[in-house]
Amino acid sequence: MKVVNYISEAFEELKSNVTWPEWAEVQRLTIVVAVFSVLFALATAGVDKVFEQALAGFFNLLK
């Protein structure tokens, strides 16, 4: 019964005490997050490629 009471109180708090953003702001911030996610993924892939080539060059020197 405690779990049901906890869930019920949590939903009531979400309905009455939480300030939800406007839909336009949600869309704008979603686009910002998506753009930064793509940029971060590209930067990570670039660093990975640089390290891959650096290690390949290093091991080719050892041959």
Backbone as CSV, one residue per row, in Angstrom:
resi,resn,N_x,N_y,N_z,CA_x,CA_y,CA_z,C_x,C_y,C_z
1,MET,0.825,-1.194,0.000,0.000,0.000,0.000,0.867,1.255,0.000
2,LYS,2.053,1.175,0.606,2.939,2.333,0.650,3.395,2.726,-0.750
3,VAL,3.630,1.734,-1.599,4.080,2.019,-2.965,2.984,2.736,-3.745
4,VAL,1.760,2.278,-3.620,0.636,2.917,-4.318,0.465,4.349,-3.835
5,ASN,0.572,4.567,-2.544,0.458,5.913,-1.978,1.583,6.810,-2.495
6,TYR,2.796,6.274,-2.531,3.941,7.044,-3.020,3.731,7.472,-4.476
7,ILE,3.302,6.536,-5.327,3.076,6.845,-6.746,1.959,7.865,-6.891
8,SER,0.908,7.710,-6.136,-0.212,8.658,-6.195,0.241,10.068,-5.801
9,GLU,1.022,10.173,-4.734,1.521,11.483,-4.301,2.500,12.072,-5.315
10,ALA,3.296,11.226,-5.946,4.243,11.708,-6.958,3.495,12.300,-8.146
11,PHE,2.452,11.629,-8.611,1.681,12.160,-9.735,0.971,13.453,-9.351
12,GLU,0.464,13.528,-8.146,-0.200,14.752,-7.693,0.787,15.915,-7.643
13,GLU,1.998,15.649,-7.191,3.016,16.703,-7.149,3.399,17.146,-8.552
14,LEU,3.497,16.199,-9.484,3.809,16.560,-10.871,2.724,17.445,-11.473
15,LYS,1.469,17.172,-11.127,0.367,17.970,-11.672,0.272,19.348,-11.045
16,SER,0.548,19.455,-9.744,0.258,20.714,-9.060,1.488,21.584,-8.794
17,ASN,2.660,20.996,-8.602,3.811,21.788,-8.161,4.887,22.004,-9.207
18,VAL,4.847,21.275,-10.288,5.893,21.373,-11.306,5.484,22.408,-12.347
19,THR,6.404,23.279,-12.698,6.158,24.253,-13.766,6.697,23.676,-15.064
20,TRP,5.818,23.396,-15.979,6.205,22.787,-17.250,6.502,23.877,-18.272
21,PRO,7.515,23.692,-19.132,7.840,24.708,-20.142,6.791,24.731,-21.260
22,GLU,6.790,25.842,-21.976,5.895,25.968,-23.125,6.365,25.044,-24.238
23,TRP,5.441,24.631,-25.108,5.755,23.693,-26.185,6.819,24.255,-27.132
24,ALA,6.768,25.542,-27.422,7.756,26.158,-28.319,9.159,26.076,-27.713
25,GLU,9.259,26.268,-26.407,10.555,26.178,-25.749,11.076,24.738,-25.764
26,VAL,10.185,23.783,-25.580,10.580,22.372,-25.635,11.136,22.030,-27.014
27,GLN,10.469,22.498,-28.055,10.940,22.235,-29.420,12.298,22.888,-29.662
28,ARG,12.461,24.129,-29.239,13.720,24.848,-29.438,14.868,24.141,-28.711
29,LEU,14.639,23.775,-27.473,15.691,23.125,-26.703,15.999,21.721,-27.229
30,THR,15.005,21.044,-27.768,15.234,19.731,-28.378,16.151,19.863,-29.578
31,ILE,15.950,20.896,-30.377,16.800,21.121,-31.543,18.223,21.444,-31.093
32,VAL,18.364,22.260,-30.056,19.692,22.601,-29.533,20.415,21.338,-29.065
33,VAL,19.722,20.483,-28.334,20.330,19.239,-27.846,20.711,18.336,-29.010
34,ALA,19.864,18.239,-30.019,20.162,17.392,-31.180,21.391,17.899,-31.936
35,VAL,21.490,19.211,-32.129,22.633,19.783,-32.846,23.925,19.535,-32.073
36,PHE,23.918,19.797,-30.772,25.124,19.576,-29.976,25.481,18.095,-29.894
37,SER,24.482,17.220,-29.911,24.756,15.782,-29.900,25.462,15.358,-31.179
38,VAL,25.005,15.876,-32.307,25.650,15.552,-33.583,27.067,16.115,-33.620
39,LEU,27.242,17.361,-33.175,28.579,17.953,-33.156,29.525,17.176,-32.241
40,PHE,29.050,16.765,-31.072,29.875,16.000,-30.152,30.226,14.642,-30.753
41,ALA,29.283,14.003,-31.433,29.553,12.716,-32.076,30.598,12.872,-33.176
42,LEU,30.500,13.928,-33.960,31.487,14.169,-35.017,32.871,14.455,-34.430
43,ALA,32.920,15.228,-33.354,34.199,15.522,-32.707,34.809,14.246,-32.137
44,THR,34.000,13.417,-31.521,34.492,12.153,-30.971,35.003,11.242,-32.079
45,ALA,34.287,11.175,-33.186,34.726,10.355,-34.315,36.038,10.892,-34.890
46,GLY,36.170,12.214,-34.946,37.408,12.808,-35.455,38.602,12.494,-34.570
47,VAL,38.427,12.603,-33.271,39.512,12.285,-32.340,39.857,10.804,-32.432
48,ASP,38.860,9.967,-32.546,39.082,8.530,-32.689,39.888,8.229,-33.947
49,LYS,39.551,8.883,-35.042,40.270,8.673,-36.301,41.724,9.128,-36.179
50,VAL,41.960,10.262,-35.539,43.324,10.764,-35.359,44.149,9.778,-34.539
51,PHE,43.585,9.295,-33.426,44.319,8.330,-32.610,44.551,7.018,-33.360
52,GLU,43.564,6.598,-34.144,43.723,5.377,-34.937,44.900,5.503,-35.897
53,GLN,44.974,6.615,-36.599,46.066,6.815,-37.555,47.403,6.996,-36.843
54,ALA,47.403,7.659,-35.694,48.642,7.845,-34.934,49.171,6.499,-34.437
55,LEU,48.310,5.655,-33.936,48.745,4.342,-33.467,49.186,3.448,-34.624
56,ALA,48.483,3.534,-35.750,48.890,2.752,-36.916,50.274,3.195,-37.388
57,GLY,50.511,4.488,-37.418,51.829,4.999,-37.804,52.906,4.572,-36.827
58,PHE,52.599,4.604,-35.548,53.559,4.179,-34.523,53.928,2.711,-34.688
59,PHE,52.942,1.853,-34.897,53.202,0.430,-35.027,53.890,0.114,-36.360
60,ASN,53.634,0.915,-37.378,54.359,0.722,-38.641,55.848,1.075,-38.479
61,LEU,56.167,2.026,-37.619,57.549,2.368,-37.338,58.266,1.224,-36.599
62,LEU,57.532,0.474,-35.802,58.135,-0.619,-35.039,58.404,-1.856,-35.882
63,LYS,57.788,-1.967,-37.046,57.961,-3.152,-37.894,59.350,-3.225,-38.448
